[in-house]
Tab-separated table of C-alpha atoms in Angstrom:
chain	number	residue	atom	x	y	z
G	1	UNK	CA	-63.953	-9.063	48.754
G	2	UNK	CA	-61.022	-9.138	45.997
G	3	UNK	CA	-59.390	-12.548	45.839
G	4	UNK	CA	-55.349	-12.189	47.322
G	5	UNK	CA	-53.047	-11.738	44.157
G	6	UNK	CA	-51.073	-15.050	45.134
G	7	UNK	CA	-54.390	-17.242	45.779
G	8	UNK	CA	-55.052	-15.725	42.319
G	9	UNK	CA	-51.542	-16.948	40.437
G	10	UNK	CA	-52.523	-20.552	42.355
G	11	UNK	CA	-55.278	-20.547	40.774
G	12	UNK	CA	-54.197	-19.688	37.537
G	13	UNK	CA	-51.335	-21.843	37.335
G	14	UNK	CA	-53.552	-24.762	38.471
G	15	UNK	CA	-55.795	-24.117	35.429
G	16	UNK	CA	-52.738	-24.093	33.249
G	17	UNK	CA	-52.029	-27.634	34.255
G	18	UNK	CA	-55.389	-28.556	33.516
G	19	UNK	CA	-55.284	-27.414	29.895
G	20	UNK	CA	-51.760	-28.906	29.114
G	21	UNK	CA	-51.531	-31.400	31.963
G	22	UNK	CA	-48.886	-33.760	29.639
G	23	UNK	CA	-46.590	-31.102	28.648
G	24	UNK	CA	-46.171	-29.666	31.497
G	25	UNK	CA	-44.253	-32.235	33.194
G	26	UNK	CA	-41.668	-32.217	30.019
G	27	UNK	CA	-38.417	-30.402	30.473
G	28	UNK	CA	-35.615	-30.484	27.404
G	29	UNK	CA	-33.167	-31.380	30.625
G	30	UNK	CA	-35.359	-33.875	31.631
G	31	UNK	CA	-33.037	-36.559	31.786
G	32	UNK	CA	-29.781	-34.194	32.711
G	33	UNK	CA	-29.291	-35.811	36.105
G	34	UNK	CA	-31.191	-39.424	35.690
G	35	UNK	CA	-29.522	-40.263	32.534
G	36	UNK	CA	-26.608	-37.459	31.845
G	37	UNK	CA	-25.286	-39.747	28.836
G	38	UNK	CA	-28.588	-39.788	26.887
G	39	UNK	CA	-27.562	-37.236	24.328
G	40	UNK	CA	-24.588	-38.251	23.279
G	41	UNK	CA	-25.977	-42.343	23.611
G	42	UNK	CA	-28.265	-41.018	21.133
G	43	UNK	CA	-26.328	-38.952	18.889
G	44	UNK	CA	-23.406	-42.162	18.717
G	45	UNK	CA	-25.825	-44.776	18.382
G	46	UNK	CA	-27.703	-42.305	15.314
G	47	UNK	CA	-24.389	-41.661	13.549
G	48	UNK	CA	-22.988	-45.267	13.537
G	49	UNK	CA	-26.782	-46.461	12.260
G	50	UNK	CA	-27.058	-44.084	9.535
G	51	UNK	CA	-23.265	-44.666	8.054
G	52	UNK	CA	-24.058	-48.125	8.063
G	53	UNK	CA	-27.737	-48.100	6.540
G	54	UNK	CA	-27.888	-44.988	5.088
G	55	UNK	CA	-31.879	-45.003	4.558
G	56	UNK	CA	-31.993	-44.891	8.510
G	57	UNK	CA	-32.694	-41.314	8.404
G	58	UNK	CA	-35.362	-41.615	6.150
G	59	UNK	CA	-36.713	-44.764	7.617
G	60	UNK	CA	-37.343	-43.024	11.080
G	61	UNK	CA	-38.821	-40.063	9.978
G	62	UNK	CA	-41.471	-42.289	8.795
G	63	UNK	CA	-42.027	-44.539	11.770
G	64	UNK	CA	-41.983	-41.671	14.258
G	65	UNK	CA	-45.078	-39.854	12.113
G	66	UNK	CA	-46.702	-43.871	11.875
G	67	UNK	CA	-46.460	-43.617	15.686
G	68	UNK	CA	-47.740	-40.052	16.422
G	69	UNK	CA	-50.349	-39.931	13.998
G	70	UNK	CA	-52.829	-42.410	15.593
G	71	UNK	CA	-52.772	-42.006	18.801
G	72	UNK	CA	-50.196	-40.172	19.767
G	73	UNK	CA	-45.876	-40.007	19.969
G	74	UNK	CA	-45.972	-42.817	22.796
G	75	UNK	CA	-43.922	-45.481	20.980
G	76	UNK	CA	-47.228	-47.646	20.394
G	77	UNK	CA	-46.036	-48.601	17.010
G	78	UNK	CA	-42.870	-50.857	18.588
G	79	UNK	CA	-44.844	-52.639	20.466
G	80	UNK	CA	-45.074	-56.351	19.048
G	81	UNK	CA	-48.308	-58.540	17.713
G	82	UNK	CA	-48.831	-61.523	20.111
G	83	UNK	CA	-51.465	-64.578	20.018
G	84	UNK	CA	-54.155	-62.035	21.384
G	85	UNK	CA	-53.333	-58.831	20.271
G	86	UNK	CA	-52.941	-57.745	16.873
G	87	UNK	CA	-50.422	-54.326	17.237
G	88	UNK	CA	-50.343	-50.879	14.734
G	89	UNK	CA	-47.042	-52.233	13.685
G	90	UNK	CA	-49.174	-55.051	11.818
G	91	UNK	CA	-51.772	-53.178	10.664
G	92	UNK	CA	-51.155	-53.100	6.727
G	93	UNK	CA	-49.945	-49.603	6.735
G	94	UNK	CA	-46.945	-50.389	8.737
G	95	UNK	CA	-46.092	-53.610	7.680
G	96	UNK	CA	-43.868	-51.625	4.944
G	97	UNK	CA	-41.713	-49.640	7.592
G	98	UNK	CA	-38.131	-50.201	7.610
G	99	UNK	CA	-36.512	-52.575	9.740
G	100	UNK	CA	-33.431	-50.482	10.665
G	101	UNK	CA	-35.755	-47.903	12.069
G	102	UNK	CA	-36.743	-50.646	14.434
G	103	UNK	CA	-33.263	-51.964	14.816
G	104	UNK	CA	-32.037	-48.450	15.710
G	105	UNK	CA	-34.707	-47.583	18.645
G	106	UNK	CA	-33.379	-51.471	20.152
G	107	UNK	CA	-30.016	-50.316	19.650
G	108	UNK	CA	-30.730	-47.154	21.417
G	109	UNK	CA	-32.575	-48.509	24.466
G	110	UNK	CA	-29.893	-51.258	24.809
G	111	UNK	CA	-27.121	-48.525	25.391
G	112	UNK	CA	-29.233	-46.970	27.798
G	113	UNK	CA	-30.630	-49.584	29.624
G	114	UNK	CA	-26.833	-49.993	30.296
G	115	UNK	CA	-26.341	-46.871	30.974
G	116	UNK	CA	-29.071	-45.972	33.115
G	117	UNK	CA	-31.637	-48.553	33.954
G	118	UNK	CA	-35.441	-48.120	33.807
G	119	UNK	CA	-34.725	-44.387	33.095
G	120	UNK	CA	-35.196	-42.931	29.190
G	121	UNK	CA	-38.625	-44.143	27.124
G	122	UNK	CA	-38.901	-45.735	23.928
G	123	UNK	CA	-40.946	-42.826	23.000
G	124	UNK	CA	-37.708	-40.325	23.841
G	125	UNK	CA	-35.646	-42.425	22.114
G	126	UNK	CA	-37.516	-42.208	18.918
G	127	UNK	CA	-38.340	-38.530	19.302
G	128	UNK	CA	-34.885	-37.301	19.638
G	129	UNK	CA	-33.268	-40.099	17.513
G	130	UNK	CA	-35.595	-38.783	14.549
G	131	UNK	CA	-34.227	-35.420	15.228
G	132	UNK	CA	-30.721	-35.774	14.856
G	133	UNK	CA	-30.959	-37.857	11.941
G	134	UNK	CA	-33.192	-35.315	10.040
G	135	UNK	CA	-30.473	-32.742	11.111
G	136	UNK	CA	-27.768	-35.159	9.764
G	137	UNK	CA	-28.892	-35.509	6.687
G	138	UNK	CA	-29.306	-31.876	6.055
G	139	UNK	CA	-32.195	-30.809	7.834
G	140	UNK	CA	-33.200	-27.896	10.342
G	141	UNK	CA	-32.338	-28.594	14.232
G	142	UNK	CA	-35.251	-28.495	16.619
G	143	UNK	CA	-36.113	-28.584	20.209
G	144	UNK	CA	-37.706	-31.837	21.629
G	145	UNK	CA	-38.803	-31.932	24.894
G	146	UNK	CA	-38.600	-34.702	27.145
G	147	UNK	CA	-40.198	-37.116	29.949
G	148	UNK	CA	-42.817	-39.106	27.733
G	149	UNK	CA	-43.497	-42.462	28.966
G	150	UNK	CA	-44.612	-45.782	26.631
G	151	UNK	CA	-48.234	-46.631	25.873
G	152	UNK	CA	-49.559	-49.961	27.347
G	153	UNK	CA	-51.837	-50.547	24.478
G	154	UNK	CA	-51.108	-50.862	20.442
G	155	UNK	CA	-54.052	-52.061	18.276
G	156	UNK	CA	-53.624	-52.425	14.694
G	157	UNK	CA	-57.217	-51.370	14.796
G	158	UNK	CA	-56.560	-47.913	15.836
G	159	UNK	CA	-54.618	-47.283	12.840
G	160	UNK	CA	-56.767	-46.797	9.892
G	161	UNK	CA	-57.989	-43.977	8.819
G	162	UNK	CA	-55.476	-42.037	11.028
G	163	UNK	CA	-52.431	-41.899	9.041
G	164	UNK	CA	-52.695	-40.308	5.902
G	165	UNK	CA	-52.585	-42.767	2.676
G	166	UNK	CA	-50.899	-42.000	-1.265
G	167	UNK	CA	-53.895	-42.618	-2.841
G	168	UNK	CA	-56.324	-40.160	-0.363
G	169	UNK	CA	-57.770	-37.409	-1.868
G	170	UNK	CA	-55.835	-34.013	-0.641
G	171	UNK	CA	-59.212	-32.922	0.861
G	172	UNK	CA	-59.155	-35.575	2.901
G	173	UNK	CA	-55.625	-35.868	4.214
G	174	UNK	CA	-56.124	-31.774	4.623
G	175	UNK	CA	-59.150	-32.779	7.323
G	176	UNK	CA	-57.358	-36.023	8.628
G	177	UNK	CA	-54.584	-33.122	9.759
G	178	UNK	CA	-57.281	-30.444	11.078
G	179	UNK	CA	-59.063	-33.516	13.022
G	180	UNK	CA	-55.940	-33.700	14.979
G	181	UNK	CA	-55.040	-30.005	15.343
G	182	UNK	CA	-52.711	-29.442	12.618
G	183	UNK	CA	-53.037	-26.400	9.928
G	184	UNK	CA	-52.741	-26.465	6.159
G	185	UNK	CA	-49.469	-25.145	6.069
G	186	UNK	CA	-47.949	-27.489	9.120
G	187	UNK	CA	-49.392	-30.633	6.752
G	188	UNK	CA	-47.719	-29.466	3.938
G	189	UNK	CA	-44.351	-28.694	5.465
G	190	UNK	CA	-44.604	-32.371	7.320
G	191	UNK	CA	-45.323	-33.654	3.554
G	192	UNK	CA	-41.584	-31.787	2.753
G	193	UNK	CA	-40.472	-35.597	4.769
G	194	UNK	CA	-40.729	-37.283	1.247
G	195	UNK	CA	-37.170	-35.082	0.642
G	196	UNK	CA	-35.786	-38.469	1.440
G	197	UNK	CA	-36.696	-41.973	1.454
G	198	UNK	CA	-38.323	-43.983	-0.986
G	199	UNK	CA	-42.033	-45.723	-1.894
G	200	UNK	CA	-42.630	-48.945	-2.825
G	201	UNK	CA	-43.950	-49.151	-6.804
G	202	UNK	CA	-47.265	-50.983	-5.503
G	203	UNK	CA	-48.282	-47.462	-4.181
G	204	UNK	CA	-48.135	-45.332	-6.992
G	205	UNK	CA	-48.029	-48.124	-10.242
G	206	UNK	CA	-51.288	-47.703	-11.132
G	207	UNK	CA	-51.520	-44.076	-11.664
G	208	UNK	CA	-48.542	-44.108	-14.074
G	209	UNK	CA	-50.950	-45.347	-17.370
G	210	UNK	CA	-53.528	-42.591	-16.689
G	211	UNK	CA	-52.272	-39.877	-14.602
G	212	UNK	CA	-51.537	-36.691	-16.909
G	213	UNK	CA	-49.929	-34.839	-13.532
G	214	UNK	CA	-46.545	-37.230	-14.218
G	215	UNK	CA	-43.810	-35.377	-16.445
G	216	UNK	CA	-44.464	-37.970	-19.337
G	217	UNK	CA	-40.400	-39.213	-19.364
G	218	UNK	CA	-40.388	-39.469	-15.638
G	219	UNK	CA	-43.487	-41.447	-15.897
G	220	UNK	CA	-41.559	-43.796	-18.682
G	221	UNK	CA	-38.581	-44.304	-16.122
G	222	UNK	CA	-41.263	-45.186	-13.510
G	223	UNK	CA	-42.792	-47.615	-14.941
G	224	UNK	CA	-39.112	-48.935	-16.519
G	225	UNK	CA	-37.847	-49.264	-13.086
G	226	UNK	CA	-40.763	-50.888	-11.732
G	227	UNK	CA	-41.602	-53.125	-14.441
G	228	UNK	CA	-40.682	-56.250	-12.664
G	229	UNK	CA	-42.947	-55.447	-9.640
G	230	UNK	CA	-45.249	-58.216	-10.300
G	231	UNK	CA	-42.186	-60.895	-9.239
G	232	UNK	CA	-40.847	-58.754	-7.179
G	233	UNK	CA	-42.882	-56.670	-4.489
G	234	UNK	CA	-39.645	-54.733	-2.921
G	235	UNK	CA	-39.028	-52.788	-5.549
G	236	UNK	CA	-38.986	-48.733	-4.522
G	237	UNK	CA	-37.945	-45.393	-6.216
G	238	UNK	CA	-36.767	-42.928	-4.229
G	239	UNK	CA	-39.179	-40.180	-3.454
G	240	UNK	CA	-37.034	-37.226	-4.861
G	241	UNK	CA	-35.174	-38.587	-7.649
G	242	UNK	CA	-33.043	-35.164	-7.797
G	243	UNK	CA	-31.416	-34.959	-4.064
G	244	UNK	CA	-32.820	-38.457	-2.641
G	245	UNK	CA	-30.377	-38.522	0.465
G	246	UNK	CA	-30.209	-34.754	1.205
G	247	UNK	CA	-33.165	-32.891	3.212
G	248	UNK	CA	-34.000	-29.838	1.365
G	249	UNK	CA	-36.700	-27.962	-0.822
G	250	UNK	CA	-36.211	-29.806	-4.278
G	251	UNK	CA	-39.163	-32.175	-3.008
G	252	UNK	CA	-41.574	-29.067	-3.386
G	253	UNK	CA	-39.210	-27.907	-6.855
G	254	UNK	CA	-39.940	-31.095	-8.020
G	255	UNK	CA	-43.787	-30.913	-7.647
G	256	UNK	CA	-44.008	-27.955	-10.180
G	257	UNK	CA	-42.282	-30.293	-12.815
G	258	UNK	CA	-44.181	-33.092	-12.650
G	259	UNK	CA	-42.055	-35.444	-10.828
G	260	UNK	CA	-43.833	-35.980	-7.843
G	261	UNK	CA	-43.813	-39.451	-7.487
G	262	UNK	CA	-47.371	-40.127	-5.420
G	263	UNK	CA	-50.930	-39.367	-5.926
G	264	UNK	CA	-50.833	-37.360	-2.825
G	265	UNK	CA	-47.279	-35.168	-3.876
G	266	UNK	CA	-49.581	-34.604	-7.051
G	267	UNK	CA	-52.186	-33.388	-5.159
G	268	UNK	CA	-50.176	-31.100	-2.936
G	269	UNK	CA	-49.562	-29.170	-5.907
G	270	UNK	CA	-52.561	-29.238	-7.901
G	271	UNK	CA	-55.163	-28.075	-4.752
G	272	UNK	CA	-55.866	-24.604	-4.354
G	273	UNK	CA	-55.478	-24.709	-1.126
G	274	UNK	CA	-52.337	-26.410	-0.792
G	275	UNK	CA	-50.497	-24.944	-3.983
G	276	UNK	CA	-49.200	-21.373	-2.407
G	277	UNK	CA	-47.409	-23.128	0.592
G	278	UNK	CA	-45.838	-25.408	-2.072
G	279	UNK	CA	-44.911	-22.309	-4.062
G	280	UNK	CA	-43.134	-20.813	-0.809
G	281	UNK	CA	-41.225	-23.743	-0.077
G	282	UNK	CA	-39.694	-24.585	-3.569
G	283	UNK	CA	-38.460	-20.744	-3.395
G	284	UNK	CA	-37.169	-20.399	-0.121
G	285	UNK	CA	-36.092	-23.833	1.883
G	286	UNK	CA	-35.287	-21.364	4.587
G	287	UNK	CA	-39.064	-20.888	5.233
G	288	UNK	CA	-39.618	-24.395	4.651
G	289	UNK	CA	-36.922	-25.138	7.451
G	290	UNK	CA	-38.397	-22.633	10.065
G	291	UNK	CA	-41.932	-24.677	9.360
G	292	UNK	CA	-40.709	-27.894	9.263
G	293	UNK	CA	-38.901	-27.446	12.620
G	294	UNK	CA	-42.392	-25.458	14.104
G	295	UNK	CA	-44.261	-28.304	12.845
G	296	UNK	CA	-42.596	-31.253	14.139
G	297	UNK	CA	-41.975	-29.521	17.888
G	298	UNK	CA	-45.666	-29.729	18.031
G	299	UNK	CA	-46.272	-32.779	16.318
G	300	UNK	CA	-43.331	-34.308	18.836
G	301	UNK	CA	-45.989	-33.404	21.434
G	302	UNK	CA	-48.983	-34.409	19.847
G	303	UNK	CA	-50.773	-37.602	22.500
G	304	UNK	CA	-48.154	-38.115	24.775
G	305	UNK	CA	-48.548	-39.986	27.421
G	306	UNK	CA	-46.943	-38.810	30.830
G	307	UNK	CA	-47.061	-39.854	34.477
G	308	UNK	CA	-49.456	-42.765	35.342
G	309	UNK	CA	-50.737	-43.182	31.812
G	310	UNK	CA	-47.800	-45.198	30.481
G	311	UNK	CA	-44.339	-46.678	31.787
G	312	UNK	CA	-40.657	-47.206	31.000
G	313	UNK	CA	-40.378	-50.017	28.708
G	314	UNK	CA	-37.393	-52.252	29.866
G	315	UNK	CA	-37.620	-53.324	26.179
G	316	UNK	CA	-39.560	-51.325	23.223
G	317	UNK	CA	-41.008	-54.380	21.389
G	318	UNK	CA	-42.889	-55.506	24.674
G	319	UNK	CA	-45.607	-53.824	27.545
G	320	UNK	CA	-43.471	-54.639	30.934
C-alpha cells in the first residue's frame, strides 16, 4: 500500500529536524518582535566601542573563533573562573584576549537587558556584534542567524587542543579544522582574520633567529620592536604591518613576501596544500570575501546550543 504523499512530507520534514535539530529553530528575524531594537542596540553599541578602542574589531573576531572553536558559538568563553570551576576564558590560550572584546559583549547585554529583559543571548550578541565590526572595518557583510541560547558549562579543560596554536604544524591545524567539519579552503579563508589585530612577541620571538621564511629586514624590525620583551610581556606587532586596521587581502600578499608574522602564516604559504588558496586570495580579495563570509555563516553555526540545552544569561560573565 503506497504511503499518502502528506504522511510522506511529515515524515520527511521530521527527519530533517533530526539531522539539524539546532538550526532549525534559528530565524535571522528571530528577535523581530521579542526584541525589535536588537539591531540597531547592536550596531550603536559596535560603532561607539570601536571609535573609542579601535582594536575592538580585531579583538572580537578573535574571541568569537576562541568561543566557537571548542565547543561550540554558545558564549562559553564569557563565562567567569570561580573557587570550583576553572573556565576556557582561563585556560592559557585565552588569558591573552582583549579586554574590550569582553567589555563590549557587557555593554551590549546591558542595553538590552534594558531594552528587553531575559530576551537576546550572550551568544547573539557576540555573533552579530563580530559581524558588524568585521564589516566596519572593511570587511564582507554576512548573514547570521539567530535564537542561540548560553552554555551552562565552561571548562578551561575543554580548550586545548581545540583551538588552533602559532607554533602548530599546518598539518595539524589543517586536521584540527577537518575534525570539526571545516575544509582546507574555509581554514584558510578564516586564517585571512590576522588582516587585523596584533600578536604578542612571546608567540613568534623565537622563530625570528632561525626561521629563513621571515623577509630578513622584516625579521630585523621584529626583533627591534620586540627587543624589550623580556621586561615587558605586552609588547605586540600588528599582524599585517601593511594595512593593520583595514580587512582586506594584503594578509595573504604579504605571505608571498615573507612578512608573515607567525609560524602558522608561514606555514599557510609554504604547504602544498594550503599554498593555491593563498595564491587566490592575494589576487582577488573578492574571492577571499565571498569565502570568508561562506565560512564564518557556518562557523557562526558550528555547536550551538538551542532550546533546553542552554539559557538566557541575565549577565554573560555568570550561569543564572
Amino acid at each position: 500500500m503506497a504511503m499518502p504523499k502528506e504522511q510522506f512530507f511529515l515524515i520527511l520534514i521530521s527527519f530533517s529536524s533530526l539531522i539539524y535539530p539546532s538550526q532549525s529553530r534559528l530565524s535571522y528575524d528571530y528577535y523581530s518582535k521579542s526584541c525589535p531594537n536588537f539591531n540597531k542596540i547592536i550596531q550603536e553599541t559596535v560603532t561607539t566601542k570601536q571609535i573609542t578602542s579601535p582594536s575592538t574589531a580585531a579583538g572580537t573576531l578573535r574571541l568569537f573563533f576562541h568561543d566557537c572553536l571548542p565547543n561550540g558559538c554558545d558564549a562559553s568563553i564569557l563565562i567567569s573562573s570561580t573557587p570550583f570551576n576553572s573556565a576556557e576564558r582561563d585556560a592559557d590560550i585565552n588569558l591573552s584576549l582583549p579586554g574590550d572584546a569582553f567589555d563590549l559583549v557587557t555593554r551590549a547585554k546591558t542595553a538590552l537587558e534594558l531594552s528587553c529583559p531575559n530576551t537576546v543571548s550572550c551568544a547573539d550578541i557576540l555573533a552579530t556584534a563580530t559581524r558588524d565590526l568585521v564589516t566596519m572595518v572593511g570587511g564582507p557583510y554576512y548573514n547570521v542567524l539567530l535564537g542561540r541560547k548560553d552554555y551552562r558549562i565552561s571548562k578551561s579543560s575543554y580548550v586545548e587542543g581545540n583551538l588552533p596554536r602559532p607554533t602548530m604544524p599546518m598539518s595539524k591545524i589543517i586536521s584540527l579544522f577537518a575534525a570539526k567539519g571545516f575544509s582546507v579552503q574555509e581554514m584558510v579563508a578564516l586564517s585571512g582574520a590576522h588582516t587585523i589585530g596584533f600578536s604578542h612577541c612571546k608567540e613568534f620571538k623565537s622563530y625570528l633567529y632561525n626561521d629563513t621564511h621571515y623577509n630578513q629586514r622584516f625579521a630585523q624590525a621584529l626583533r627591534n620592536a620586540c627587543a624589550d620583551y623580556p621586561k615587558n610581556p605586552t609588547l605586540s606587532v600588528f599582524n599585517d604591518i601593511m594595512t593593520p586596521n583595514n580587512f582586506d587581502n594584503v594578509y595573504f600578499d604579504n605571505l608571498g613576501k615573507g612578512l608573515g608574522l607567525l609560524e602558522s602564516d608561514h606555514g599557510l604559504y609554504n604547504n602544498p596544500i594550503t599554498n593555491p588558496f593563498v595564491q587566490i586570495y592575494a589576487k582577488d580579495e573578492k574571492k577571499f570575501f565571498q569565502d570568508f563570509a561562506r565560512a564564518m555563516e557556518k562557523l557562526s553555526v558550528y555547536g550551538i546550543k538551542t532550546g533546553r540545552r542552554g539559557e538566557i544569561r541575565r549577565r554573560c560573565d555568570a550561569i543564572n
